[in-house]
Amino acid sequence: KLASFTPTESSGQINKEAAVTVTMFTGIYLICNLPFFVNQTLVTVTEAFYSYPGPLFSPKFMYWYSWPIFKILFTVLNATLNPMLYYCRMAGMREWITNL
C-alpha cells in the first residue's frame, strides 16, 4: 500500500504536501532540462544567422559534447533524482521499500 491516509490528517495538510512535492518535481525537471532547451535555442539561432557550427559551436567541446552533456547526462540525472524524491517525500513509499 503506497498511499496511507489516517483520519487525523486534514485534507488541507495533505494538499499542501502534495503541492510541495509536485513543485519539487517540476523544479528538478526544469533544472535538469533547461540547459538542453537553452542549447537547442542557441543551435537554432546559430543555424538561422550563421552557417553551422558558427562562432558559438566552433570550439570542439561545444560542437561534440554539448548535446550529450545537456540531453543525455541531465536526463539520466533527472531519472535518478525522481525516485530519490519519491523516497524522501512519501512515507508509504519508504515503508514499501523497507519491507521489500
Coordinates of N, CA, C and O in Angstrom, one line a residue:
K1 N 0.9 -1.2 0.0 CA 0.0 0.0 0.0 C 0.9 1.2 0.0 O 1.6 1.5 1.0
L2 N 0.9 2.0 -1.1 CA 1.8 3.1 -1.2 C 1.3 4.4 -0.6 O 2.0 5.2 0.0
A3 N 0.0 4.6 -0.6 CA -0.6 5.8 0.0 C -1.3 5.4 1.2 O -2.2 4.5 1.3
S4 N -1.0 6.1 2.3 CA -1.7 5.8 3.6 C -2.3 7.1 4.0 O -1.8 8.2 3.9
F5 N -3.6 6.9 4.5 CA -4.3 8.1 5.0 C -4.9 7.7 6.4 O -5.5 6.7 6.6
T6 N -4.6 8.6 7.3 CA -5.1 8.4 8.6 C -6.2 9.5 8.8 O -6.0 10.6 8.4
P7 N -7.2 9.2 9.6 CA -8.3 10.2 9.7 C -7.9 11.4 10.4 O -8.6 12.4 10.4
T8 N -6.8 11.4 11.1 CA -6.4 12.6 11.9 C -5.7 13.7 10.9 O -5.6 14.8 11.3
E9 N -5.3 13.2 9.8 CA -4.7 14.2 8.8 C -5.8 15.0 8.1 O -6.7 14.5 7.6
S10 N -5.6 16.3 8.1 CA -6.5 17.2 7.4 C -6.2 17.2 5.9 O -5.1 17.0 5.5
S11 N -7.3 17.3 5.1 CA -7.1 17.3 3.7 C -6.3 18.5 3.2 O -5.6 18.5 2.2
G12 N -6.4 19.6 4.0 CA -5.6 20.8 3.6 C -4.1 20.5 3.8 O -3.3 20.9 2.9
Q13 N -3.7 19.8 4.8 CA -2.3 19.5 5.0 C -1.8 18.5 3.9 O -0.7 18.6 3.4
I14 N -2.7 17.5 3.6 CA -2.3 16.6 2.5 C -2.2 17.3 1.2 O -1.2 17.1 0.4
N15 N -3.1 18.3 0.9 CA -3.0 19.0 -0.4 C -1.7 19.9 -0.4 O -1.1 20.0 -1.4
K16 N -1.4 20.5 0.8 CA -0.2 21.3 0.8 C 1.1 20.4 0.6 O 2.0 20.8 -0.2
E17 N 1.2 19.3 1.2 CA 2.3 18.4 1.0 C 2.4 17.9 -0.5 O 3.5 17.8 -1.1
A18 N 1.2 17.6 -1.1 CA 1.2 17.2 -2.5 C 1.6 18.3 -3.4 O 2.4 18.1 -4.3
A19 N 1.2 19.6 -3.1 CA 1.6 20.7 -3.9 C 3.1 20.9 -3.8 O 3.8 21.3 -4.8
V20 N 3.7 20.8 -2.6 CA 5.1 20.9 -2.4 C 5.9 19.9 -3.2 O 6.9 20.2 -3.9
T21 N 5.4 18.6 -3.2 CA 6.0 17.6 -3.9 C 6.0 17.8 -5.4 O 7.0 17.6 -6.1
V22 N 4.8 18.2 -5.9 CA 4.7 18.5 -7.3 C 5.6 19.6 -7.7 O 6.3 19.6 -8.8
T23 N 5.7 20.6 -6.9 CA 6.6 21.8 -7.2 C 8.1 21.3 -7.2 O 8.9 21.8 -8.0
M24 N 8.4 20.4 -6.3 CA 9.8 19.9 -6.3 C 10.1 19.1 -7.5 O 11.2 19.3 -8.1
F25 N 9.2 18.3 -8.0 CA 9.4 17.5 -9.2 C 9.5 18.4 -10.4 O 10.3 18.2 -11.3
T26 N 8.7 19.5 -10.4 CA 8.7 20.4 -11.5 C 10.0 21.2 -11.5 O 10.6 21.4 -12.6
G27 N 10.5 21.6 -10.4 CA 11.8 22.3 -10.3 C 12.9 21.4 -10.7 O 13.8 21.9 -11.5
I28 N 12.9 20.2 -10.3 CA 14.0 19.2 -10.7 C 14.0 19.0 -12.2 O 15.0 19.0 -12.9
Y29 N 12.8 18.9 -12.8 CA 12.6 18.7 -14.3 C 13.2 20.0 -15.0 O 13.9 19.8 -15.9
L30 N 12.8 21.1 -14.5 CA 13.3 22.4 -15.2 C 14.8 22.5 -15.0 O 15.5 22.9 -16.0
I31 N 15.3 22.2 -13.9 CA 16.8 22.4 -13.7 C 17.5 21.4 -14.6 O 18.6 21.7 -15.2
C32 N 17.0 20.2 -14.7 CA 17.7 19.2 -15.5 C 17.5 19.4 -17.0 O 18.4 19.0 -17.8
N33 N 16.4 20.0 -17.4 CA 16.2 20.2 -18.9 C 16.4 21.6 -19.4 O 16.5 21.7 -20.6
L34 N 16.6 22.6 -18.5 CA 16.8 23.9 -19.0 C 18.1 24.0 -19.8 O 18.1 24.7 -20.9
P35 N 19.2 23.4 -19.4 CA 20.4 23.5 -20.2 C 20.2 23.0 -21.7 O 20.7 23.6 -22.6
F36 N 19.4 21.9 -21.8 CA 19.2 21.4 -23.2 C 18.3 22.4 -24.0 O 18.6 22.6 -25.1
F37 N 17.3 22.9 -23.3 CA 16.4 23.9 -24.1 C 17.2 25.1 -24.5 O 17.1 25.6 -25.6
V38 N 18.1 25.6 -23.6 CA 19.0 26.7 -24.0 C 19.9 26.3 -25.1 O 20.1 27.1 -26.1
N39 N 20.5 25.2 -25.0 CA 21.4 24.7 -26.1 C 20.7 24.6 -27.4 O 21.2 25.0 -28.5
Q40 N 19.5 24.0 -27.4 CA 18.7 23.9 -28.7 C 18.3 25.3 -29.2 O 18.4 25.5 -30.4
T41 N 18.0 26.2 -28.4 CA 17.7 27.6 -28.8 C 19.0 28.2 -29.5 O 18.9 28.8 -30.5
L42 N 20.1 28.0 -28.9 CA 21.4 28.5 -29.4 C 21.7 27.9 -30.8 O 22.2 28.5 -31.7
V43 N 21.5 26.6 -30.9 CA 21.7 25.9 -32.2 C 20.8 26.4 -33.2 O 21.2 26.7 -34.4
T44 N 19.5 26.6 -32.9 CA 18.6 27.2 -33.9 C 18.9 28.6 -34.3 O 18.9 28.9 -35.5
V45 N 19.3 29.4 -33.3 CA 19.7 30.8 -33.7 C 21.0 30.8 -34.5 O 21.1 31.5 -35.5
T46 N 21.9 29.9 -34.2 CA 23.2 29.8 -34.9 C 22.9 29.4 -36.3 O 23.5 29.9 -37.3
E47 N 22.0 28.4 -36.5 CA 21.7 27.9 -37.9 C 21.0 29.0 -38.7 O 21.1 29.1 -39.9
A48 N 20.2 29.8 -38.0 CA 19.4 30.9 -38.7 C 20.3 32.0 -39.2 O 20.1 32.6 -40.3
F49 N 21.3 32.4 -38.4 CA 22.1 33.6 -38.7 C 23.5 33.2 -39.3 O 24.1 34.1 -39.9
Y50 N 24.0 32.1 -39.0 CA 25.4 31.7 -39.4 C 25.3 30.3 -40.1 O 24.3 29.6 -39.9
S51 N 26.3 29.9 -40.8 CA 26.4 28.5 -41.2 C 26.9 27.7 -40.0 O 27.8 28.1 -39.4
Y52 N 26.2 26.6 -39.8 CA 26.5 25.8 -38.6 C 27.9 25.2 -38.8 O 28.3 24.8 -39.8
P53 N 28.8 25.2 -37.8 CA 28.6 25.4 -36.4 C 28.7 26.9 -35.9 O 28.3 27.1 -34.8
G54 N 29.1 27.8 -36.7 CA 29.1 29.2 -36.3 C 30.1 29.5 -35.2 O 30.8 28.6 -34.8
P55 N 30.1 30.7 -34.7 CA 31.1 31.1 -33.7 C 30.9 30.4 -32.4 O 31.8 30.2 -31.7
L56 N 29.6 30.2 -32.0 CA 29.4 29.6 -30.7 C 29.8 28.1 -30.6 O 30.3 27.7 -29.6
F57 N 29.6 27.4 -31.7 CA 29.8 25.9 -31.6 C 31.1 25.6 -32.4 O 31.4 24.4 -32.7
S58 N 32.0 26.6 -32.7 CA 33.2 26.3 -33.3 C 34.2 25.6 -32.4 O 34.9 24.7 -32.9
P59 N 34.3 25.9 -31.1 CA 35.1 25.1 -30.2 C 34.7 23.6 -30.3 O 33.5 23.3 -30.3
K60 N 35.7 22.7 -30.3 CA 35.4 21.3 -30.4 C 34.5 20.8 -29.3 O 33.7 19.9 -29.4
F61 N 34.7 21.4 -28.1 CA 34.0 20.9 -26.9 C 32.5 21.2 -27.2 O 31.6 20.3 -27.0
M62 N 32.1 22.4 -27.5 CA 30.7 22.7 -27.7 C 30.1 21.9 -28.9 O 29.0 21.5 -28.9
Y63 N 30.9 21.7 -30.0 CA 30.4 21.0 -31.1 C 30.2 19.6 -30.9 O 29.1 19.0 -31.3
W64 N 31.1 18.9 -30.2 CA 30.9 17.5 -30.0 C 30.2 17.1 -28.7 O 29.6 16.0 -28.6
Y65 N 30.3 17.9 -27.6 CA 29.9 17.4 -26.3 C 28.6 18.1 -25.8 O 28.1 17.8 -24.7
S66 N 28.2 19.2 -26.4 CA 27.1 19.9 -25.8 C 25.8 19.1 -25.8 O 25.1 19.1 -24.8
W67 N 25.5 18.4 -26.9 CA 24.3 17.6 -26.9 C 24.4 16.4 -25.9 O 23.4 16.3 -25.1
P68 N 25.4 15.6 -25.9 CA 25.5 14.5 -25.0 C 25.4 14.9 -23.5 O 24.7 14.3 -22.7
I69 N 26.1 16.0 -23.2 CA 26.0 16.5 -21.8 C 24.7 17.0 -21.4 O 24.1 16.6 -20.4
F70 N 24.1 17.9 -22.3 CA 22.9 18.6 -21.9 C 21.7 17.7 -22.0 O 20.7 17.8 -21.3
K71 N 21.7 16.8 -23.0 CA 20.5 15.9 -23.1 C 20.6 14.6 -22.4 O 19.8 14.2 -21.6
I72 N 21.7 13.9 -22.6 CA 21.8 12.6 -22.1 C 22.1 12.6 -20.6 O 21.4 12.0 -19.8
L73 N 23.1 13.3 -20.2 CA 23.6 13.4 -18.8 C 22.5 13.9 -17.9 O 22.2 13.4 -16.9
F74 N 21.9 15.0 -18.3 CA 20.9 15.7 -17.4 C 19.6 14.9 -17.4 O 18.9 14.9 -16.4
T75 N 19.3 14.2 -18.5 CA 18.1 13.3 -18.5 C 18.3 12.1 -17.5 O 17.4 11.8 -16.7
V76 N 19.5 11.6 -17.5 CA 19.8 10.5 -16.6 C 19.8 11.0 -15.1 O 19.3 10.4 -14.2
L77 N 20.3 12.2 -15.0 CA 20.3 12.9 -13.6 C 18.8 13.0 -13.1 O 18.5 12.7 -12.0
N78 N 18.0 13.5 -14.0 CA 16.6 13.6 -13.7 C 15.9 12.3 -13.3 O 15.2 12.2 -12.3
A79 N 16.2 11.3 -14.1 CA 15.7 9.9 -13.8 C 16.3 9.4 -12.5 O 15.6 8.5 -11.9
T80 N 17.4 9.8 -12.1 CA 18.0 9.3 -10.9 C 17.4 10.1 -9.7 O 17.2 9.5 -8.6
L81 N 17.2 11.4 -9.9 CA 16.6 12.2 -8.7 C 15.2 11.9 -8.4 O 14.7 12.0 -7.3
N82 N 14.4 11.5 -9.4 CA 12.9 11.3 -9.2 C 12.7 10.2 -8.2 O 11.9 10.5 -7.2
P83 N 13.2 9.0 -8.3 CA 13.0 8.0 -7.2 C 13.5 8.5 -5.8 O 12.8 8.1 -4.8
M84 N 14.6 9.2 -5.8 CA 15.1 9.7 -4.5 C 14.1 10.7 -3.9 O 13.8 10.6 -2.7
L85 N 13.5 11.5 -4.7 CA 12.5 12.4 -4.3 C 11.2 11.7 -3.8 O 10.6 12.0 -2.8
Y86 N 10.8 10.7 -4.5 CA 9.7 9.9 -4.1 C 10.0 9.3 -2.7 O 9.1 9.3 -1.8
Y87 N 11.2 8.7 -2.6 CA 11.5 8.1 -1.3 C 11.5 9.1 -0.1 O 11.1 8.8 1.0
C88 N 12.0 10.3 -0.4 CA 12.1 11.3 0.7 C 10.7 11.9 1.0 O 10.5 12.3 2.2
R89 N 9.9 12.0 0.0 CA 8.6 12.8 0.3 C 7.4 11.9 0.6 O 6.5 12.4 1.2
M90 N 7.5 10.6 0.3 CA 6.3 9.7 0.5 C 6.6 8.7 1.6 O 7.4 7.8 1.3
A91 N 5.9 8.8 2.7 CA 6.1 7.8 3.8 C 5.7 6.4 3.3 O 6.3 5.4 3.7
G92 N 4.6 6.3 2.5 CA 4.2 5.0 2.1 C 5.2 4.3 1.2 O 5.4 3.1 1.2
M93 N 5.9 5.1 0.4 CA 7.0 4.6 -0.5 C 8.2 4.1 0.4 O 8.7 3.0 0.1
R94 N 8.5 4.8 1.4 CA 9.6 4.4 2.3 C 9.3 3.1 3.0 O 10.1 2.2 3.1
E95 N 8.0 3.0 3.5 CA 7.6 1.7 4.1 C 7.6 0.6 3.2 O 8.1 -0.5 3.5
W96 N 7.2 0.8 2.0 CA 7.2 -0.3 1.0 C 8.6 -0.7 0.6 O 8.8 -1.9 0.5
I97 N 9.5 0.2 0.5 CA 10.9 -0.2 0.1 C 11.6 -0.9 1.3 O 12.3 -1.9 1.1
T98 N 11.3 -0.4 2.5 CA 12.0 -1.1 3.6 C 11.4 -2.5 3.9 O 12.1 -3.3 4.5
N99 N 10.2 -2.7 3.5 CA 9.6 -4.0 3.6 C 9.9 -5.0 2.5 O 9.5 -6.2 2.6
L100 N 10.6 -4.6 1.5 CA 11.0 -5.5 0.4 C 11.9 -6.6 0.9 O 12.6 -7.0 1.3

